[in-house]
mmCIF file of C-alpha atoms in Angstrom:
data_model
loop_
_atom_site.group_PDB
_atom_site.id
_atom_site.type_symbol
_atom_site.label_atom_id
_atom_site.label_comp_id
_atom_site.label_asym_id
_atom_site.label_seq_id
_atom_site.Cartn_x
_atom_site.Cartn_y
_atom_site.Cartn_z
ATOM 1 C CA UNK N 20 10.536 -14.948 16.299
ATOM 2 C CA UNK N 21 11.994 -14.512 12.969
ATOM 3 C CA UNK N 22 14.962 -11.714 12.631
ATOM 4 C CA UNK N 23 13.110 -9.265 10.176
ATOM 5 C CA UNK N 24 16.649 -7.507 9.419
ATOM 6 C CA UNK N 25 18.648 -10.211 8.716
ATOM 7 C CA UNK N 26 15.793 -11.460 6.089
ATOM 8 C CA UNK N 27 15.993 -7.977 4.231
ATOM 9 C CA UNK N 28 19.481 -8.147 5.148
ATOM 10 C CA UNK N 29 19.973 -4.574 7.331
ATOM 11 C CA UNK N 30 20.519 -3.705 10.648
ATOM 12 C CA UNK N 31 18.453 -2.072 13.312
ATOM 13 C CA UNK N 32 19.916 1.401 12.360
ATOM 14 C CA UNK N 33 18.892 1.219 8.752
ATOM 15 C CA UNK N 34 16.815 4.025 8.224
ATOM 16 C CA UNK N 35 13.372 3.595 6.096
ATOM 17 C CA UNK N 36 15.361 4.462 2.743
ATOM 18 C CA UNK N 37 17.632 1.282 3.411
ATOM 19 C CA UNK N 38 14.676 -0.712 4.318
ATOM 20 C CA UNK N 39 12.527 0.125 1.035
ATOM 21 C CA UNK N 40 15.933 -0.249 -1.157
ATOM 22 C CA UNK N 41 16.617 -3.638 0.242
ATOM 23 C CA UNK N 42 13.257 -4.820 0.095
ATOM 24 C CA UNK N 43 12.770 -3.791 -4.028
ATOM 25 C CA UNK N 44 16.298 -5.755 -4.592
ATOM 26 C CA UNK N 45 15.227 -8.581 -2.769
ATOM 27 C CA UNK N 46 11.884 -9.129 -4.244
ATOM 28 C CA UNK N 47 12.873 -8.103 -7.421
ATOM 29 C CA UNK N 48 15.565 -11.728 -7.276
ATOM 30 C CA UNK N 49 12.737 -13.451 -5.799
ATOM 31 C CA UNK N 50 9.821 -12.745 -7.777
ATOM 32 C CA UNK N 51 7.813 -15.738 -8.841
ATOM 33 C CA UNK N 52 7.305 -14.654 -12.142
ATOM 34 C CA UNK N 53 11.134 -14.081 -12.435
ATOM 35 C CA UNK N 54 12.348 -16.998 -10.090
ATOM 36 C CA UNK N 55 10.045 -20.297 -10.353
ATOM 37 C CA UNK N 56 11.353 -20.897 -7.323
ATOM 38 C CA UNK N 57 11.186 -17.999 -4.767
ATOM 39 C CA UNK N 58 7.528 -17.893 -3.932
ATOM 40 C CA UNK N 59 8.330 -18.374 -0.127
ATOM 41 C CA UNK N 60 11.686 -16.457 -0.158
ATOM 42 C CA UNK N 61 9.359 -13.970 -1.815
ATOM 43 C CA UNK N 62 6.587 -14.173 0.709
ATOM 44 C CA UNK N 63 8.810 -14.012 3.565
ATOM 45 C CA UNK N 64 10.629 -10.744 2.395
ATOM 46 C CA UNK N 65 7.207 -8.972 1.897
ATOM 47 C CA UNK N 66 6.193 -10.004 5.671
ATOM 48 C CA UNK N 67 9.662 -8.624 6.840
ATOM 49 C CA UNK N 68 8.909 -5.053 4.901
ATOM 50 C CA UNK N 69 5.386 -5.180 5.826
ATOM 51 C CA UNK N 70 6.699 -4.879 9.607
ATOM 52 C CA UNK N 71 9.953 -2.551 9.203
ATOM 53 C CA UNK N 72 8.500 -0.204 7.129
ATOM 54 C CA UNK N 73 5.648 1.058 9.206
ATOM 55 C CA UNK N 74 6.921 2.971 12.320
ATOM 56 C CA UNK N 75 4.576 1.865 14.725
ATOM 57 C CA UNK N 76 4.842 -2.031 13.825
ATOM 58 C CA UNK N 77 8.738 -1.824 13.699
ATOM 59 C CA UNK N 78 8.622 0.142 17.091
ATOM 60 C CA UNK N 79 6.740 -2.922 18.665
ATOM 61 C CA UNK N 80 8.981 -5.134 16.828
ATOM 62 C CA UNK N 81 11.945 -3.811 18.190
ATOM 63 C CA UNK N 82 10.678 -4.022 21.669
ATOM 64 C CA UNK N 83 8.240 -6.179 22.331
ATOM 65 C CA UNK N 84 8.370 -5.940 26.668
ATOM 66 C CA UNK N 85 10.444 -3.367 27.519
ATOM 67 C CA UNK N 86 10.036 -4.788 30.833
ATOM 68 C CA UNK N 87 11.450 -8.490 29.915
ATOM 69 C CA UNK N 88 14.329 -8.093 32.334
ATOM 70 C CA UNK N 89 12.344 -8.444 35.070
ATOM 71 C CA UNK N 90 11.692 -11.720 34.744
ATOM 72 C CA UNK N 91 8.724 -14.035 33.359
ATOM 73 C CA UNK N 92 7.753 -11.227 30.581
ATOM 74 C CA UNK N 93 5.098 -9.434 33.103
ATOM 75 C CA UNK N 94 4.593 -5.901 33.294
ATOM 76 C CA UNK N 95 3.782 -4.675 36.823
ATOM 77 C CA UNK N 96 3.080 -1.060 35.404
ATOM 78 C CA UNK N 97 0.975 -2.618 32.188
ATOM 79 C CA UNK N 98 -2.104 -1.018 33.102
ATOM 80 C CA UNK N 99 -0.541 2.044 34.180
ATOM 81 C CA UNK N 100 1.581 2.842 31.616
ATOM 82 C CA UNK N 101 -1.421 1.924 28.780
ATOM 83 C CA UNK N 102 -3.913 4.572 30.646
ATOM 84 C CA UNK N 103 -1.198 7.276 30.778
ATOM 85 C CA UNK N 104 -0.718 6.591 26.966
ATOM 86 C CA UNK N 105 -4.146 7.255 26.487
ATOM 87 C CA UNK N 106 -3.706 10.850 28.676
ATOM 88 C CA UNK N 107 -0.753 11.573 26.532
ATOM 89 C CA UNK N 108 -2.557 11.304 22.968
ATOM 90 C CA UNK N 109 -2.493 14.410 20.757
ATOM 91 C CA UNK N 110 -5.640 16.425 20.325
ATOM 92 C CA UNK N 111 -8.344 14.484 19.110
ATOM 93 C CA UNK N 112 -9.397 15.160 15.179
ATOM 94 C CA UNK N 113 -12.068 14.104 12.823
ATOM 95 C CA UNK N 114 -12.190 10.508 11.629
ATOM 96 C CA UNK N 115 -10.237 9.991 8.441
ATOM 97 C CA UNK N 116 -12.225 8.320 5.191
ATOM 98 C CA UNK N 117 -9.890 5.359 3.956
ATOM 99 C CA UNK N 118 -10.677 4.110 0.154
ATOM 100 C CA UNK N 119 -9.015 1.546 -2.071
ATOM 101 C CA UNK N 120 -8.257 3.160 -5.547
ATOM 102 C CA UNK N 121 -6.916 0.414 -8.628
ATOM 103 C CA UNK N 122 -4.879 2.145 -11.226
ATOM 104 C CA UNK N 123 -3.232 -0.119 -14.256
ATOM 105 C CA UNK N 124 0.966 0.020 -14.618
ATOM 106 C CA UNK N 125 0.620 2.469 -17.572
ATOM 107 C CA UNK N 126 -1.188 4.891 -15.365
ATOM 108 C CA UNK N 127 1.507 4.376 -12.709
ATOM 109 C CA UNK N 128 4.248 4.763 -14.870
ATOM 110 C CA UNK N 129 2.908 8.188 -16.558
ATOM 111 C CA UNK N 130 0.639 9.675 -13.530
ATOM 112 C CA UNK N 131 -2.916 10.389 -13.916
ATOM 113 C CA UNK N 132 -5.856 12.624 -12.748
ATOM 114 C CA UNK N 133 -8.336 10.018 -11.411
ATOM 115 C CA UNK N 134 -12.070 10.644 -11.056
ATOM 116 C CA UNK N 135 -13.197 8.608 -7.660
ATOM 117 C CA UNK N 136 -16.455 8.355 -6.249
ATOM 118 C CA UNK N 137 -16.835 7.224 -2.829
ATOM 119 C CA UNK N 138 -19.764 7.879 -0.048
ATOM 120 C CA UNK N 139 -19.050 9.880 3.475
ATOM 121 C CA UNK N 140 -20.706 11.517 6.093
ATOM 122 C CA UNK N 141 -21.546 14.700 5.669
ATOM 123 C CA UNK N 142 -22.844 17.410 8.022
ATOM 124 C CA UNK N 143 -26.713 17.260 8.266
ATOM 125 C CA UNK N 144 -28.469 20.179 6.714
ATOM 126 C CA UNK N 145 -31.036 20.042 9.264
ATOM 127 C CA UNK N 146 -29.256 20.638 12.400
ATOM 128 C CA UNK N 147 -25.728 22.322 10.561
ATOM 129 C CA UNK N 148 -24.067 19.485 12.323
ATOM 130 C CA UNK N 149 -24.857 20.084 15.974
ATOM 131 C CA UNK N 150 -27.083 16.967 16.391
ATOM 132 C CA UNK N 151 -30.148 19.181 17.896
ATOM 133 C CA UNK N 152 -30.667 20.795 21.058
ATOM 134 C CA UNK N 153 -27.577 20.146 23.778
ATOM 135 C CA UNK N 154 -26.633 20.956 27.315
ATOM 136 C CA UNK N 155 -23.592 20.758 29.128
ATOM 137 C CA UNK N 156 -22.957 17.391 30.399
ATOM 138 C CA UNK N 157 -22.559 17.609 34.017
ATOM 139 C CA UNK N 158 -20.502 14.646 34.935
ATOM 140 C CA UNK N 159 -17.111 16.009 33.291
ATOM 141 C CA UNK N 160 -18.617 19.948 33.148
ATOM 142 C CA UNK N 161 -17.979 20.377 30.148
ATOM 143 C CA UNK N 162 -14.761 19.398 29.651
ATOM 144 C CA UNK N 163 -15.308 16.158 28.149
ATOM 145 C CA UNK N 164 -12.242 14.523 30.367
ATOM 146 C CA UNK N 165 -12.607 12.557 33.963
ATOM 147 C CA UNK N 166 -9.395 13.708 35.636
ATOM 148 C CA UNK N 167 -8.033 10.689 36.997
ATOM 149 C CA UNK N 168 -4.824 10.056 39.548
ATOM 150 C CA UNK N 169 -2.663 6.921 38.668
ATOM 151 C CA UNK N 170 -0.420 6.010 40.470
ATOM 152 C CA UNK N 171 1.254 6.055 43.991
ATOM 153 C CA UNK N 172 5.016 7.638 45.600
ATOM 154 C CA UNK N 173 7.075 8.520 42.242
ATOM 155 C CA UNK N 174 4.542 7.090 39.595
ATOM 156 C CA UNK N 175 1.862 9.521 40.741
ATOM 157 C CA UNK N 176 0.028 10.999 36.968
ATOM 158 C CA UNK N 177 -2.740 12.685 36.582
ATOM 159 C CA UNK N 178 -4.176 10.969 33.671
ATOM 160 C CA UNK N 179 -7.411 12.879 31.601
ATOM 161 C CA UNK N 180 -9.699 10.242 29.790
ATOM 162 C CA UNK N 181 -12.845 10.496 27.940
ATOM 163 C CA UNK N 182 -15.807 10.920 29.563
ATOM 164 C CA UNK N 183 -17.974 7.768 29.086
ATOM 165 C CA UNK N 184 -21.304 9.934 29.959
ATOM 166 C CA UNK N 185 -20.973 12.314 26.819
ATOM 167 C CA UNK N 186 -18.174 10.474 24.947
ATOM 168 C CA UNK N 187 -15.520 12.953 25.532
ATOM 169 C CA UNK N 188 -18.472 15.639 23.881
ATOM 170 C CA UNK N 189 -18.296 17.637 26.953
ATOM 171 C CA UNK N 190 -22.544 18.153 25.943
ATOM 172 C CA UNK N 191 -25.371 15.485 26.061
ATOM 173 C CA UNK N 192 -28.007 15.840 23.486
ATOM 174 C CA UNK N 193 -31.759 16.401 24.947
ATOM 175 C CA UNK N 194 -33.730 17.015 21.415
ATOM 176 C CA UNK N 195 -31.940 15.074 18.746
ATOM 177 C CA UNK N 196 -32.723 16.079 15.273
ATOM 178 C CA UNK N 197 -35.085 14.012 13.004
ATOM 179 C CA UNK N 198 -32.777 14.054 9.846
ATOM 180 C CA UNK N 199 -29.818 12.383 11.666
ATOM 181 C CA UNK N 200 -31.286 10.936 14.846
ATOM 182 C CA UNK N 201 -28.676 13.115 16.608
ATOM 183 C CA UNK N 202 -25.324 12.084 15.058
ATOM 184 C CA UNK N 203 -25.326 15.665 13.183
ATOM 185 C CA UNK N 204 -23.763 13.878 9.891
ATOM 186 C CA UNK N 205 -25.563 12.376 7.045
ATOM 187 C CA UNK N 206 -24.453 10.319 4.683
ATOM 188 C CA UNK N 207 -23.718 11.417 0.535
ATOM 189 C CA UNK N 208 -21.822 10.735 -2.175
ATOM 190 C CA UNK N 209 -18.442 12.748 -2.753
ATOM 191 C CA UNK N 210 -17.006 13.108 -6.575
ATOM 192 C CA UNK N 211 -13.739 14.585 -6.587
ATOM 193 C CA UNK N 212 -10.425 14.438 -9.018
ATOM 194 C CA UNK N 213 -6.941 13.197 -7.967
ATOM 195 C CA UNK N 214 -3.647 13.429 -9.035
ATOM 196 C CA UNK N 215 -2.349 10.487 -8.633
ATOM 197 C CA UNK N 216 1.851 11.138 -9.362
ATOM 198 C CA UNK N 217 3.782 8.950 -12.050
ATOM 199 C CA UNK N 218 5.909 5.654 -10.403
ATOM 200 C CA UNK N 219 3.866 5.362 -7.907
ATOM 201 C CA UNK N 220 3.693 1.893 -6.444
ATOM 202 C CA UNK N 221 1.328 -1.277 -5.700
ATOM 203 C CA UNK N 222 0.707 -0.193 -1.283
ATOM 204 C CA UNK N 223 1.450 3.767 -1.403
ATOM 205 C CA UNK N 224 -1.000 5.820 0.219
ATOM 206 C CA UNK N 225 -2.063 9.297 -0.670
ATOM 207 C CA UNK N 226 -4.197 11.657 1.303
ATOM 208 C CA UNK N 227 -6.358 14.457 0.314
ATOM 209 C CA UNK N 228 -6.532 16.935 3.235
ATOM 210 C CA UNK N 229 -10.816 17.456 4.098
ATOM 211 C CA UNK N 230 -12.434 15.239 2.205
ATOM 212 C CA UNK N 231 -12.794 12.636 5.058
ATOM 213 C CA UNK N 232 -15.688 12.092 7.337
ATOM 214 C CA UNK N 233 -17.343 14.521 9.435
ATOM 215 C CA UNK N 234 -17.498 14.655 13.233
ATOM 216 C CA UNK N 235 -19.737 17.654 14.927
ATOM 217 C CA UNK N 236 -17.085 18.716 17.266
ATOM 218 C CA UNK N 237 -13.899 18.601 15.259
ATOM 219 C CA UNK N 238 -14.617 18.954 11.813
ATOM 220 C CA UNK N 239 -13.774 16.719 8.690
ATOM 221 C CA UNK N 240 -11.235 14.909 8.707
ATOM 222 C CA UNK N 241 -8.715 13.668 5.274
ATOM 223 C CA UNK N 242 -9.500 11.154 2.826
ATOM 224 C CA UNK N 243 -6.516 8.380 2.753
ATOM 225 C CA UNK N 244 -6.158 6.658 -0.820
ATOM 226 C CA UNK N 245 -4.462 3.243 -0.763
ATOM 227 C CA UNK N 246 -3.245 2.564 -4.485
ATOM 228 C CA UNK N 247 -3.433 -0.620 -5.810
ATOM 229 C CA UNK N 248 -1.673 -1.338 -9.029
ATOM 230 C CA UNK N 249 -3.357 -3.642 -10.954
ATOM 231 C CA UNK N 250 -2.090 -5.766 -14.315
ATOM 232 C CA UNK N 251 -4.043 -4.533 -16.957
ATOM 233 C CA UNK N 252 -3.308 -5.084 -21.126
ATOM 234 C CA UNK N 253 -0.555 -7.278 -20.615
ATOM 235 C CA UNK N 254 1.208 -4.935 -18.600
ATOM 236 C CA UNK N 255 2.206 -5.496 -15.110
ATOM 237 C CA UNK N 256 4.317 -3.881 -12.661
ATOM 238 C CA UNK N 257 6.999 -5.526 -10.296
ATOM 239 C CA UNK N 258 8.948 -3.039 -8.063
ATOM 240 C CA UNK N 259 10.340 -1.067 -10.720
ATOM 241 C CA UNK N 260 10.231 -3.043 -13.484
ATOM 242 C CA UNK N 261 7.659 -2.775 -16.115
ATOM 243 C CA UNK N 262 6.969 -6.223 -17.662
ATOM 244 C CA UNK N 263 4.797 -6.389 -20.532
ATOM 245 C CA UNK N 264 3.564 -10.335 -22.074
ATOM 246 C CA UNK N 265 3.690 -10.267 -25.950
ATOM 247 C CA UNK N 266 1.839 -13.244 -28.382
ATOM 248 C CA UNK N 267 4.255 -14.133 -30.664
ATOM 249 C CA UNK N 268 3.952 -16.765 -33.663
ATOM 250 C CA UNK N 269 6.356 -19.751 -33.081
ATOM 251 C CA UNK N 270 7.455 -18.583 -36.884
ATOM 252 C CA UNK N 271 8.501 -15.160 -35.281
ATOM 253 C CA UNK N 272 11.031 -17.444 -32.873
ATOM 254 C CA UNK N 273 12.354 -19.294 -35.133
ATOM 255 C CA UNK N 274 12.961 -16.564 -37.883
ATOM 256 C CA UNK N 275 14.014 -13.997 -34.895
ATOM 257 C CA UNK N 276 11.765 -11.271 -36.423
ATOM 258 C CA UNK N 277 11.773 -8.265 -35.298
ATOM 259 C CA UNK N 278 8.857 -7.669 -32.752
ATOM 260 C CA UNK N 279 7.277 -4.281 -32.095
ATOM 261 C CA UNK N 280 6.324 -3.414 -28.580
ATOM 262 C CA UNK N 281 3.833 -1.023 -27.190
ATOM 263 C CA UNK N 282 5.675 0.787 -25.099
ATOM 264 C CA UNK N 283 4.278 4.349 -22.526
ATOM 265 C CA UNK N 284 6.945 6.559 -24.144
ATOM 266 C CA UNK N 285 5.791 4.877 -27.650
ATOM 267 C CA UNK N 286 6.584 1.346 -29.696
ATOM 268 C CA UNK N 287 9.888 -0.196 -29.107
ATOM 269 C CA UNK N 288 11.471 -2.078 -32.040
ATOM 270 C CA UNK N 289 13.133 -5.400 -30.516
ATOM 271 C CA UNK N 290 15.021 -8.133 -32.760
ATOM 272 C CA UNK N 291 14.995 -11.590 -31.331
ATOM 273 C CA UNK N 292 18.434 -12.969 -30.604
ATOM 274 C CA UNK N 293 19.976 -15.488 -32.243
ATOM 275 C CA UNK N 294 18.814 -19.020 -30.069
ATOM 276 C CA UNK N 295 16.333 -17.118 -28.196
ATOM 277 C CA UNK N 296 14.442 -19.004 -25.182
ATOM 278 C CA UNK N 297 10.429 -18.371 -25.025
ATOM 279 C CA UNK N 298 10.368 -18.607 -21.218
ATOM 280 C CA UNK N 299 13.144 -15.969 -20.128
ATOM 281 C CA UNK N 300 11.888 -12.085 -20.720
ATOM 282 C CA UNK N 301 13.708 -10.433 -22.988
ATOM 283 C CA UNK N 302 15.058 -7.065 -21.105
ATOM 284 C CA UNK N 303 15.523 -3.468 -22.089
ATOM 285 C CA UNK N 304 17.931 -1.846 -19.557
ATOM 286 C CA UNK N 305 16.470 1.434 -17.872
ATOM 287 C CA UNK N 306 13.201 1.681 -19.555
ATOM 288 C CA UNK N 307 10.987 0.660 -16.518
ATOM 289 C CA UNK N 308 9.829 3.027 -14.122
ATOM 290 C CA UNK N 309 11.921 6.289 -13.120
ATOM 291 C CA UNK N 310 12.752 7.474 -9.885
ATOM 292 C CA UNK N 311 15.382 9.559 -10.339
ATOM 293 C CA UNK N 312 18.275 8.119 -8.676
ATOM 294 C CA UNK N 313 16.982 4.444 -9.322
ATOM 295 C CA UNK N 314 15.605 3.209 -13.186
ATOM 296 C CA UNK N 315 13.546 0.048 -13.210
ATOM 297 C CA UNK N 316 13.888 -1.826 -16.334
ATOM 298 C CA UNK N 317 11.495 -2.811 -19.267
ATOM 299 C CA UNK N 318 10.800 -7.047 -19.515
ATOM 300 C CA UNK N 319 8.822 -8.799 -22.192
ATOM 301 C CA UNK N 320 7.477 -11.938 -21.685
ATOM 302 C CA UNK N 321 6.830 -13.767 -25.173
ATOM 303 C CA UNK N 322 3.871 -15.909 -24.920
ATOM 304 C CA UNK N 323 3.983 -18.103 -28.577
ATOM 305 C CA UNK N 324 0.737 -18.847 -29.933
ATOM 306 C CA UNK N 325 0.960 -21.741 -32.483
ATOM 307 C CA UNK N 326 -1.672 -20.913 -35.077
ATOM 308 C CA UNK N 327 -3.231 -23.320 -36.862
ATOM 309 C CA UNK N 328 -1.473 -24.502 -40.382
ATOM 310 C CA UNK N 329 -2.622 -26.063 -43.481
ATOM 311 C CA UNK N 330 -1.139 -29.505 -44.344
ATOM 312 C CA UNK N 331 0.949 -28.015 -47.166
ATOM 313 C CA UNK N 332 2.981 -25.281 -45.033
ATOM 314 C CA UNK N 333 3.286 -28.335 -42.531
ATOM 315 C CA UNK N 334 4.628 -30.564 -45.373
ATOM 316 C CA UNK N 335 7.244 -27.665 -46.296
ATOM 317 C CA UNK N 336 8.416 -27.242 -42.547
ATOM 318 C CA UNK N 337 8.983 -31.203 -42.015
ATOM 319 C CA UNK N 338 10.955 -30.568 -45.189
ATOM 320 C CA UNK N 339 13.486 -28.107 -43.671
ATOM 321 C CA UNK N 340 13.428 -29.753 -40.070
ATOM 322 C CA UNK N 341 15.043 -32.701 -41.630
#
């Protein structure tokens, strides 16, 4: 199994704040589009945050079988200790809605409000929900839970799990309604505005408290927003960085001109260096993206376009070359 830390370079007690710092250095050195060759250094550090940074995937990381000193890697208690998990779960809520939403680097970099249409269920209008006529399902009583004991001597638990008759409704429908053939939602089309905050990166999630999907016995639940940050007008964004590809003429090179770059906080005036190479980026310390403590930098990538001459002007330029 391959040592997560020691890829992104921490230790087990580095907290998520070391984890995310180490992993936007180390990707930043090992970018393919700023090291040629990186691409599986680079892949390899985004598997290690990928796992470390989410709680519940670094939990099972870090201990895999907590009963492997027994011997063999088998758990005695396996099915035990799952079905008291279940028992222990915190109340039960609505399901969540969970949408992909693209944004461009510019609209990272500065925030924006985002108009985003998406489709959810909704309560019917019929049945307000309900699903049509109920009683009370009389295999849990009610209660929507089969008490269960798990479990003998010291491991004895009294474990509550759903009850398969009425799905953990505690009711079982008798007259569903027409509209919604007794789910109680129906489906529609939500338009709503978010504000999405400036430097906010390619992976983040956002959520918009009750503007998921609807369930008839506990409500609506959020809407989750995964942000994608996609290159858009030459602009793309790597960790912090802001790197922006500019067509140059190959006369601009070898004159070192002066370029003018469209920058978010408005046009940057850059003069090419003296022996200038087209295929490093030309960087602008501290104006990428801004997170208080940390400043990405800017990078422009010159991409020459060689226009076509006439054979005079090409006459004239053999002329100096030699």
């Amino acid at each position: 199994m391959k040592d997560y830390y020691k890829i992104l370079g921490v230790d087990k007690k580095s907290t998520k704040d070391d984890i995310k710092k180490s992993y936007r250095k180390l990707s930043k050195q090992y970018h393919p589009d700023v090291n040629p060759d990186g691409g599986e250094k680079f892949k390899e550090i985004a598997e290690a945050y990928e796992i470390l940074s989410d709680d519940n995937k670094r939990k099972q990381y870090d201990n895999p079988n907590p009963f492997t000193n027994m011997g063999g890697g088998f758990n005695p208690f396996e099915d035990f200790i799952h079905n008291f998990n279940r028992g222990q779960n915190r109340r039960p809520k609505a399901p969540d809605k969970k949408i992909k939403v693209i944004i461009t680097p510019i609209e990272s970099f500065i925030g924006v409000k985002k108009p985003i249409t998406y489709q959810v269920n909704n309560s019917c209008g019929s049945c307000a929900g309900s699903g049509g006529k109920k009683e009370m399902c009389q295999n849990c009583e009610g209660t929507g839970n089969i008490r269960k004991k798990m479990g003998t001597g010291f491991f004895t638990q009294i474990i509550d799990s759903p009850c398969n008759q009425c799905n953990g409704n505690g009711d079982i429908i008798i007259d569903a309604c027409f509209q919604c053939g007794g789910t109680g939602r129906k489906e529609k089309i939500e338009q709503i505005t978010v504000d999405i905050p400036k430097n906010i990166s390619n992976g983040d999630f956002l959520r918009v408290a009750g503007k998921g999907e609807f369930n008839n016995k506990y409500g609506v639940g959020d809407l989750i927003i995964q942000i994608e940050v996609s290159n858009s007008d030459g602009y793309e964004k790597i960790n912090n960085d802001l790197v922006y590809t500019k067509k140059i003429q190959l006369t601009d090179l070898l004159l070192n001109k002066e370029l003018s770059i469209p920058h978010p906080d408005g046009y940057l005036q850059i003069k090419l260096p003296l022996n200038t190479e087209s295929i490093k980026p030309l960087r602008l310390k501290g104006k990428g993206y801004d997170l208080g403590n940390e400043k990405g930098d800017f990078y422009v990538k010159m991409n020459i376009v060689n226009n076509p001459i006439n054979d005079e002007i090409k006459k004239e330029i053999e002329k100096l070359l030699k």
